Coordinates of C-alpha atoms in Angstrom, one line a residue:
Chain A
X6 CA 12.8 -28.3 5.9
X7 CA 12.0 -29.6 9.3
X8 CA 8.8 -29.6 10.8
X9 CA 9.9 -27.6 13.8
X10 CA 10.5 -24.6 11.5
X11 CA 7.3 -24.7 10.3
X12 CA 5.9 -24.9 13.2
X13 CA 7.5 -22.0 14.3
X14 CA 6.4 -19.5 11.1
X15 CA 3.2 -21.0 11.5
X16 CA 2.9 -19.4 15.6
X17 CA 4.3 -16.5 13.7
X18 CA 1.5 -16.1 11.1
X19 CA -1.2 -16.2 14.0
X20 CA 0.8 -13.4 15.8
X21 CA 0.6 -11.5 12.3
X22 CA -3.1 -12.5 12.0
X23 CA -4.2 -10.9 15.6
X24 CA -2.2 -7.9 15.0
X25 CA -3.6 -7.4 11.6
X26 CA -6.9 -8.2 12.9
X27 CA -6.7 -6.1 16.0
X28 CA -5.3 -3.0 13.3
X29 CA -7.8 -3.9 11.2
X30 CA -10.9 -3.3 13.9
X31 CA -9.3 -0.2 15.7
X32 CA -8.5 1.4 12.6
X33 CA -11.9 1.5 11.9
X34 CA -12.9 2.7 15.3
X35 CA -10.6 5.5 14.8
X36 CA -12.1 6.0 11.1
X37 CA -15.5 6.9 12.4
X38 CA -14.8 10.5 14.2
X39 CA -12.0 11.5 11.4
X40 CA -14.5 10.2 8.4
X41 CA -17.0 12.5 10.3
X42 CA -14.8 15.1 11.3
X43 CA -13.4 15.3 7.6
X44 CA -17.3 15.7 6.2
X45 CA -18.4 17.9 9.1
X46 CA -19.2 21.7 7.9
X47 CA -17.3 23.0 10.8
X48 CA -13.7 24.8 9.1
X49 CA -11.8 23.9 11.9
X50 CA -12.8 20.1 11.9
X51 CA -12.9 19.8 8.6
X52 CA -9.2 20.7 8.6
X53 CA -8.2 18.5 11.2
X54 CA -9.7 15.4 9.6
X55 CA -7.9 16.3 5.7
X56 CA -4.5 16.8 7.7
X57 CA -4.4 13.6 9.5
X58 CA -6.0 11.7 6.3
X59 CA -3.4 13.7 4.3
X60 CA -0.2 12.6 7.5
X61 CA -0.8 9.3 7.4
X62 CA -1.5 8.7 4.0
X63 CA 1.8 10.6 3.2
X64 CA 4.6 9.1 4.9
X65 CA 5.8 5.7 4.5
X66 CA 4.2 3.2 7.8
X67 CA 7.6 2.1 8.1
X68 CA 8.7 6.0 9.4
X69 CA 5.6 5.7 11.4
X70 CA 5.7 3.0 13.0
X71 CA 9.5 4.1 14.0
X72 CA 8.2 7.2 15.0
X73 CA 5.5 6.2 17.4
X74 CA 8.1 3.2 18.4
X75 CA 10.8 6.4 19.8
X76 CA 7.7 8.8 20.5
X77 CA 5.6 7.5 22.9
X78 CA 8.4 6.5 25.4
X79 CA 9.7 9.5 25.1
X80 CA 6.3 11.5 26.1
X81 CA 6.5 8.8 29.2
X82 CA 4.1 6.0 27.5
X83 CA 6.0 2.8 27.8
X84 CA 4.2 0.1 26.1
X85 CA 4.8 -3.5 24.7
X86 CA 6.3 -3.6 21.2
X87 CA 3.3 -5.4 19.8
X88 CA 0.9 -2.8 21.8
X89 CA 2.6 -0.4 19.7
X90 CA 3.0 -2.1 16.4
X91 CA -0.9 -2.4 16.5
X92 CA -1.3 1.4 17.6
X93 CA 1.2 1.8 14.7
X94 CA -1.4 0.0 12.2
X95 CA -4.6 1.1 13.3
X96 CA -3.3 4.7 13.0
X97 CA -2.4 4.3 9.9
X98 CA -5.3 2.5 8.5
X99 CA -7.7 4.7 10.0
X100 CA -6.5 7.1 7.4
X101 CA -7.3 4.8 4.3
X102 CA -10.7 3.7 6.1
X103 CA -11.5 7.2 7.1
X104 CA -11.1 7.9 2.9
X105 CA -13.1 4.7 2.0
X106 CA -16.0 5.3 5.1
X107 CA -16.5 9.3 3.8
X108 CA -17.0 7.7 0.1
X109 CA -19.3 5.5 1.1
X110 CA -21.4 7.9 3.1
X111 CA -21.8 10.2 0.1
X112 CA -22.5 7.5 -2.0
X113 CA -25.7 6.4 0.3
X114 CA -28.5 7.0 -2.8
X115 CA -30.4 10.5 -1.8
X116 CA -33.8 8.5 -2.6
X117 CA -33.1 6.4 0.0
X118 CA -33.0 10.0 2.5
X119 CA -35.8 11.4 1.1
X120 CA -38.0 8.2 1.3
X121 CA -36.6 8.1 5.0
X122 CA -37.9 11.7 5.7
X123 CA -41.0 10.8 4.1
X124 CA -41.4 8.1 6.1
X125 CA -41.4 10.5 9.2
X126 CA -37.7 9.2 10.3
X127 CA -35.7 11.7 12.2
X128 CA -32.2 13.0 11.6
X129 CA -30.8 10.7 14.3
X130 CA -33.0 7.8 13.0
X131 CA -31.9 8.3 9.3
X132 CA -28.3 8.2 10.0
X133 CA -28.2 4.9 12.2
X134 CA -30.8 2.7 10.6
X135 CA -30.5 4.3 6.7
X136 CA -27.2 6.5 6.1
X137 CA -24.7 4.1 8.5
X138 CA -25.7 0.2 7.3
X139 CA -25.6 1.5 3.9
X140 CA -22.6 3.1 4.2
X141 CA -21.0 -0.1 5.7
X142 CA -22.5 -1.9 3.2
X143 CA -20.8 -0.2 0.3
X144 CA -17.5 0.3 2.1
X145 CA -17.7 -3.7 2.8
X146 CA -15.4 -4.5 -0.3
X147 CA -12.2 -1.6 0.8
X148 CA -12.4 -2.7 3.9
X149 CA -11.7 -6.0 2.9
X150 CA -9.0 -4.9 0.6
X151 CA -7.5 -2.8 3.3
X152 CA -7.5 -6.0 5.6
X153 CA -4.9 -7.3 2.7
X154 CA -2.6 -4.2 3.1
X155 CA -2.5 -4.0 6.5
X156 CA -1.2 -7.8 6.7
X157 CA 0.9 -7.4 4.2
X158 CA 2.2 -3.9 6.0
X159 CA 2.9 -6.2 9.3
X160 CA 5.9 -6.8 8.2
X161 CA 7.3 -4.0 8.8
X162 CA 6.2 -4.4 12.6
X163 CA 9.6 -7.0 12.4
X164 CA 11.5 -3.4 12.4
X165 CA 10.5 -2.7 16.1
X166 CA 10.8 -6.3 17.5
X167 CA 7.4 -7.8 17.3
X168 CA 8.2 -11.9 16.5
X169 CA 5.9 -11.9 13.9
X170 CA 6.0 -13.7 11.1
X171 CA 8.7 -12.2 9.1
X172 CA 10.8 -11.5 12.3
X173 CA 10.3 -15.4 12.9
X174 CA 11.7 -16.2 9.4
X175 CA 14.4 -13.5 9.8
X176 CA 15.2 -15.6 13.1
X177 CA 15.3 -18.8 11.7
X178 CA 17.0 -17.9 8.5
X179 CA 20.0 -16.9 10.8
X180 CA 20.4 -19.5 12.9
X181 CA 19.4 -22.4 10.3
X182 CA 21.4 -20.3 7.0
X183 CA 18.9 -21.2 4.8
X184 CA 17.2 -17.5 4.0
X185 CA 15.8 -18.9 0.9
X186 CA 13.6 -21.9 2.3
X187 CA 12.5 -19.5 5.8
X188 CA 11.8 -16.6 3.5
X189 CA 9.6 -18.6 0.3
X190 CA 7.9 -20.5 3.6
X191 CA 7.0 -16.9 4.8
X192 CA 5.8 -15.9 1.7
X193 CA 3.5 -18.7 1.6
X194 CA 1.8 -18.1 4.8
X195 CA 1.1 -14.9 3.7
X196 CA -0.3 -15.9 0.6
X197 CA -2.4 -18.2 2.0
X198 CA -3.5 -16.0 5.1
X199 CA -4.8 -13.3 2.1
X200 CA -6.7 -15.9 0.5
X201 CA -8.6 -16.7 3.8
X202 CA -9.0 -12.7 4.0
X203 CA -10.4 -12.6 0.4
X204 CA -12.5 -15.7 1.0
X205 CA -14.3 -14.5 4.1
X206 CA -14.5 -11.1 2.8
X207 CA -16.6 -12.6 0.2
X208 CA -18.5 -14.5 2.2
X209 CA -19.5 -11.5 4.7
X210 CA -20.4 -9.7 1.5
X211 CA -23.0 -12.3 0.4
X212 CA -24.2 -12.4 4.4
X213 CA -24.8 -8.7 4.2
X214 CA -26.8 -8.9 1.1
X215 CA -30.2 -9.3 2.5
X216 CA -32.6 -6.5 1.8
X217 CA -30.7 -5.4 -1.0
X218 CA -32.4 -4.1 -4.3
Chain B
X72 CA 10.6 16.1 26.0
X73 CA 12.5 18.9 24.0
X74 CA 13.3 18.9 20.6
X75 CA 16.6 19.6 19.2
X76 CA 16.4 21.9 16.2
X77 CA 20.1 22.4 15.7
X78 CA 20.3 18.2 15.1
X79 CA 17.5 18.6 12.5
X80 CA 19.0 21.8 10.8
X81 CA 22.6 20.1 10.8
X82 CA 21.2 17.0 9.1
X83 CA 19.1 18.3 6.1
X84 CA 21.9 18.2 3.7
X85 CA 22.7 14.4 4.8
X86 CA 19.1 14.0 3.9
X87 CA 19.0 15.7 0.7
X88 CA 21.6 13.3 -0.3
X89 CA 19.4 10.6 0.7
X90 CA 16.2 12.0 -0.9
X91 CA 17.7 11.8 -3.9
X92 CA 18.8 8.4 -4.0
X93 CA 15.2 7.9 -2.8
X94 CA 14.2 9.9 -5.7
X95 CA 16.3 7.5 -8.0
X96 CA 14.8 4.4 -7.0
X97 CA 11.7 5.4 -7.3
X98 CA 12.0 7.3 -10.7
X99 CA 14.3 3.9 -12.0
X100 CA 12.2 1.5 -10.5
X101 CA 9.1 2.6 -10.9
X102 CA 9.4 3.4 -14.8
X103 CA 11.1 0.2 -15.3
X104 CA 8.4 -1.3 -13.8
X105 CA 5.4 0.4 -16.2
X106 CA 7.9 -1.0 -18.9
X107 CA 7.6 -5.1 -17.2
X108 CA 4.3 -4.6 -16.6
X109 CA 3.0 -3.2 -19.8
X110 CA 5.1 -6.1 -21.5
X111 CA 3.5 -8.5 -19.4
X112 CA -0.2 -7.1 -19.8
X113 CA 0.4 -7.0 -23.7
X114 CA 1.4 -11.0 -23.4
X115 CA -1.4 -11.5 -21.1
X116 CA -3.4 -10.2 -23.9
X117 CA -2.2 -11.6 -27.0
X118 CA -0.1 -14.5 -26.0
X119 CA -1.0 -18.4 -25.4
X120 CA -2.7 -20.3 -22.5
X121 CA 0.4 -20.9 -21.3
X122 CA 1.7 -17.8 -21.6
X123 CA -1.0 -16.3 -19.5
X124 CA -1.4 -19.0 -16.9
X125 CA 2.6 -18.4 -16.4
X126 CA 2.3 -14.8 -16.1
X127 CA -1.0 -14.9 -13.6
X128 CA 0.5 -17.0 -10.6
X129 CA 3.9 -14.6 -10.4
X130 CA 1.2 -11.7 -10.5
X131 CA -0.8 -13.2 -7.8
X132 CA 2.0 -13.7 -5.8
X133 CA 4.1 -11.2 -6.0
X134 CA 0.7 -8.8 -5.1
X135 CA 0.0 -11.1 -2.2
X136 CA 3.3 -11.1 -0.3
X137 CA 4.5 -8.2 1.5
X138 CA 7.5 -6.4 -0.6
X139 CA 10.2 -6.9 2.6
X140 CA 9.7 -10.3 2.2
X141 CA 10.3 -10.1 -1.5
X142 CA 13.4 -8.3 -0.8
X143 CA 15.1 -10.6 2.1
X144 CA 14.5 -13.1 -0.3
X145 CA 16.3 -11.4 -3.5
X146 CA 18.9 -10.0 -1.1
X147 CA 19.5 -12.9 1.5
X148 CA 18.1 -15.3 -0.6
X149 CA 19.6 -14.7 -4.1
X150 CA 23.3 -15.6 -3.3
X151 CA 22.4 -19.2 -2.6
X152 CA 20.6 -19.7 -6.2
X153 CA 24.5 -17.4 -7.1
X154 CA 22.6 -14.3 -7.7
X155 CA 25.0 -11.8 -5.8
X156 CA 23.4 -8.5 -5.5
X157 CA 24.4 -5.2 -3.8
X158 CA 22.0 -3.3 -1.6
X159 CA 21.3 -0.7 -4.4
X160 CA 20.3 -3.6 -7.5
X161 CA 18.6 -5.5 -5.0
X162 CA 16.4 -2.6 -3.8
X163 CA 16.6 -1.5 -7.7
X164 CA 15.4 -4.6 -9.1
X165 CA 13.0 -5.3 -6.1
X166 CA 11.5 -2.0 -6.8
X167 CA 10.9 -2.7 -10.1
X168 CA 9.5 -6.1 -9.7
X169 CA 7.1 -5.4 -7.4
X170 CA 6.0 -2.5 -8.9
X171 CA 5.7 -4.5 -12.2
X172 CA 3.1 -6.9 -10.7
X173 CA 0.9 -4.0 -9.7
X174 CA 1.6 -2.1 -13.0
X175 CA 0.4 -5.2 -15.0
X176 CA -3.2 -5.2 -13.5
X177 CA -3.8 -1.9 -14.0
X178 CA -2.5 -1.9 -17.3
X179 CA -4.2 -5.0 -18.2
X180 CA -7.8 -3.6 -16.6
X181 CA -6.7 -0.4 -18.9
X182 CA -6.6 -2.1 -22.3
X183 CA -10.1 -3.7 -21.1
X184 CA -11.5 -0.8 -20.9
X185 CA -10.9 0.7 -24.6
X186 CA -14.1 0.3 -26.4
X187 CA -14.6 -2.6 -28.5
X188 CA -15.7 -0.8 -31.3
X189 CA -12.6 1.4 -31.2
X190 CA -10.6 -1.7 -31.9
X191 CA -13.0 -2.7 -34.3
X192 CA -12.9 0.1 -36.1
X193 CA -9.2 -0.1 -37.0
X194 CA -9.4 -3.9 -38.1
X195 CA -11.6 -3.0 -40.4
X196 CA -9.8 -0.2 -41.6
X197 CA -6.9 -2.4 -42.6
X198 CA -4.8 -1.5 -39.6
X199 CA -2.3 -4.5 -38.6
X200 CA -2.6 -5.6 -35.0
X201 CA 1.0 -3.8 -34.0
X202 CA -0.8 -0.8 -35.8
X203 CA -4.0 -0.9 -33.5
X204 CA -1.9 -1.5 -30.3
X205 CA 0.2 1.2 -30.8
X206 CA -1.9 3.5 -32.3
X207 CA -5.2 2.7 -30.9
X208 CA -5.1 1.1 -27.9
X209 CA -2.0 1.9 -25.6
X210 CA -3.1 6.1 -26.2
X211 CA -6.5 5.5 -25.2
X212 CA -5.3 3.1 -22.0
X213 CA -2.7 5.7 -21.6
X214 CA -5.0 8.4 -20.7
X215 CA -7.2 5.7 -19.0
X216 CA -4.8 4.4 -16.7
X217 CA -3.8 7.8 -15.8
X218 CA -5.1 7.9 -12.5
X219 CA -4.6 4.9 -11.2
X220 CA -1.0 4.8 -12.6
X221 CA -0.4 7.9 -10.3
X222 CA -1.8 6.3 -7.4
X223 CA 0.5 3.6 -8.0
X224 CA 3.7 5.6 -8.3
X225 CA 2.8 7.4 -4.7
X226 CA 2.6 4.0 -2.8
X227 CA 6.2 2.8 -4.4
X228 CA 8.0 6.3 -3.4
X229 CA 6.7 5.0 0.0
X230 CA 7.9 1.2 -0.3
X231 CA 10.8 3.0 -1.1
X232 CA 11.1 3.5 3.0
X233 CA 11.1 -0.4 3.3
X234 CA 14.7 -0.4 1.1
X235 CA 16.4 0.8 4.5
X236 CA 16.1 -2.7 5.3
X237 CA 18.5 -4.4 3.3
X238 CA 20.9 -1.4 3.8
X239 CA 19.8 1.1 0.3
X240 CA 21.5 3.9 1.5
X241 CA 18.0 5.9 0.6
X242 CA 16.4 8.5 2.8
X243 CA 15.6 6.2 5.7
X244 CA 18.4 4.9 6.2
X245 CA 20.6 8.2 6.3
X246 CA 18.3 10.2 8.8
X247 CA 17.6 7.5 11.1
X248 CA 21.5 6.8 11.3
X249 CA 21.8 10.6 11.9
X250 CA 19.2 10.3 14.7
X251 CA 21.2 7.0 16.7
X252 CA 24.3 8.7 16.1
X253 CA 23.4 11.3 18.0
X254 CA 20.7 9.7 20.3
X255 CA 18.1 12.1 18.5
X256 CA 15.5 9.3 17.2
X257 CA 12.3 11.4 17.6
X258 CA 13.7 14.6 16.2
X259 CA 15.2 12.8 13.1
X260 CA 12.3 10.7 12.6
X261 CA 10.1 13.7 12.5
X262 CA 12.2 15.2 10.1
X263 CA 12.2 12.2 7.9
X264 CA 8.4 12.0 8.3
X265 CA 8.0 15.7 7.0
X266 CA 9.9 15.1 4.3
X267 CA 8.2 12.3 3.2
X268 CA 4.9 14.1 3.4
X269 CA 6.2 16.7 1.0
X270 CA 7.5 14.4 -1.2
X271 CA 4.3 13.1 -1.8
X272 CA 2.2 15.7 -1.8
X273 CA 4.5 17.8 -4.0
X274 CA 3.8 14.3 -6.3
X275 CA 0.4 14.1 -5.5
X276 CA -0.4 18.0 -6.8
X277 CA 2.3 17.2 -10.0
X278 CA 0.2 14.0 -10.7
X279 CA -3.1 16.1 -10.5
X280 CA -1.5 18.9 -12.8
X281 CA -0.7 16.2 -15.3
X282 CA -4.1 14.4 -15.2
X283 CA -5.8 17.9 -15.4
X284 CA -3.5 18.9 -18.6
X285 CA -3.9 15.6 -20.5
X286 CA -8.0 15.6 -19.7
X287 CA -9.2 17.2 -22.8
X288 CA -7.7 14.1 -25.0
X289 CA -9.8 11.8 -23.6
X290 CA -11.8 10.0 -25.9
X291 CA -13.5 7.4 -23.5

């Protein structure tokens, strides 16, 4: 296989990595207000947060990225393909984070609270410097693991145009007829791009270990 | 933007046909891959070195690349090694490969978790090893797994989606044709997105039902 291929699944990998990445850090953006909306004692929000955990979780991201692919045009939003592909994602993943982010918040020891109030911390004070970095802390490793789904899920961004990497092996597998070679290539990079994922994932959760008992 | 009901109340029988191919492949599949995988987490068990550091790289691979790019390369790939598949064994055998991979961990994490003693128990008792494996160990796992296994089968009915690709004439594929056919792609997709979510939640409470029912013969 020539070098000019590889080249070319190589640019294709970093365009899955930013879109991944950029999924990745919306995603949990959006995760915040439905993680809090979906623990908040209010019916109505309460409700709103299950139903989109229980939408997105439901139905295939293929169908959804299609979906917001025809929608938003259609409601007069025209935006890039990969603008949407990433809207696409972090929609999506906000759903699995929002699950992961509510577990973690429940899981923050109630010692920890009390010892807090104790203290004389406030409400406010509790849940940014005690409730939140725990909660991050123990939602570190499903984050991680979701950072591995959502590239792996890029792929399917290929559907609505996005010359990603498995669009770029699609490409090339047509015009150089060799499927087998573009495709095992593709694999590859995506092996290898998990293993960075994994690796730094790791890392960050050693980083983040300070203070722990 | 207005929606055309009439398009999405026209179409529903198309997509029954397609939900139940849908259904089939992820029925097949997915109980053909529990059979791979628990065949591959027995031998990751009780087989060789070899055996197990053969098994662990196509596990590690096939649960780090994404399943389209497993199935361009069994469907676009496999003629030019002469494995000739149509769209429906591709997405078949696909389906039940990757699932396999996935089904292997958690079996495998499943037998880990019946109690050593348990095991014990039944060697000393004069039970063979095929004895204690079926009798011992794969009900105990069974009931362990549960969960997980359930979880599992949910996220293949929705790779099932990603069969549309290579042409599986599954539900995908039939309502988005419906929806270019007649220049309808949000109204179809919304359809197929709703019936999606009812699949799987209809799954999700069935799966709950069965993990509720089977509870009380838990012995771990």
């Amino acid at each position: 296989m020539s070098w000019k291929y590889f080249e070319l699944l190589a640019l294709g990998a970093g365009v899955t990595a930013i879109i991944s990445a950029l999924a990745i850090a919306f995603g949990l953006a959006i995760a915040v207000p439905i993680a809090a909306a979906s623990l908040a004692r209010n019916r109505l929000l309460h409700r709103l947060g299950r139903s989109y955990i229980s939408f997105f979780r439901g139905v295939p991201l293929l169908v959804q990225l299609m979906l917001i692919y025809y929608l938003l045009p259609g409601v007069g939003i025209n935006l890039p393909s990969t603008v949407t592909a990433i809207v696409g994602l972090a929609l999506c993943t906000a759903a699995y984070q929002a699950e992961n982010l509510r577990g973690g918040f429940l899981n923050v020891a109630p010692g920890l609270i009390e010892a807090a109030r104790m203290v004389g911390l406030g409400d406010r004070q509790i849940l940014l410097r005690i409730r939140l970095p725990i909660a991050f802390r123990l939602v570190l490793p499903a984050i991680v693991n979701e950072a591995i789904l959502i590239l792996k899920s890029s792929s399917l961004v290929s559907v609505v145009g996005v010359s990603e990497l498995t669009r770029m092996a699609q490409n090339l597998s047509t015009s150089t007829f060799k499927p087998l070679d573009m495709y095992a290539m593709a694999g590859l990079l995506y092996l290898l791009l998990n293993w960075c994922i994994a690796g730094g994932g790791l890392g960050l959760e050693r980083a983040l270990h300070w203070g722990r008992r | 933007m207005t929606l055309d009901l009439d398009l999405i109340l026209h179409s529903i029988p198309a997509a029954l046909r397609g939900a139940g191919i849908t259904v089939m492949m992820w029925i097949g599949g997915g109980l053909v891959a529990f059979a791979i995988g628990f065949l591959v987490a027995l031998a990751r068990r009780y087989g060789g070195g070899w055996v197990r550091w053969g098994l662990a790289g196509p596990v590690e691979v096939l649960r780090g690349t994404p399943f389209l790019i497993q199935l361009f390369l069994l469907y676009y790939g496999g003629p030019f090694i002469g494995l000739r598949l149509e769209p429906y064994e591709a997405g078949f055998l696909g389906t039940a490969i990757y699932g396999a991979a996935y089904f292997s961990e958690i079996i495998r994490a499943g037998l880990e978790a019946v109690p050593r003693g348990h095991v014990e128990a039944a060697t000393v008792l004069g039970l063979t090893r095929t004895q204690t494996v079926a009798r011992i160990l794969v009900p105990e796992m069974t009931l362990l797994i549960l969960p997980s296994s359930i979880n599992m089968m949910i996220i293949l009915l929705k790779e099932t989606a990603v069969l549309s690709i290579i042409t599986v004439p599954e539900l995908t594929l039939v309502v988005t044709a419906i929806g270019s056919a007649h220049f309808a792609f949000v109204e179809a997709l919304l359809l197929l997105a709703l019936i999606y979510w009812g699949i799987v939640e209809a799954a999700s409470a069935l799966g709950r039902g069965l993990e509720a029912g089977l509870a009380r013969y838990r012995m771990v």
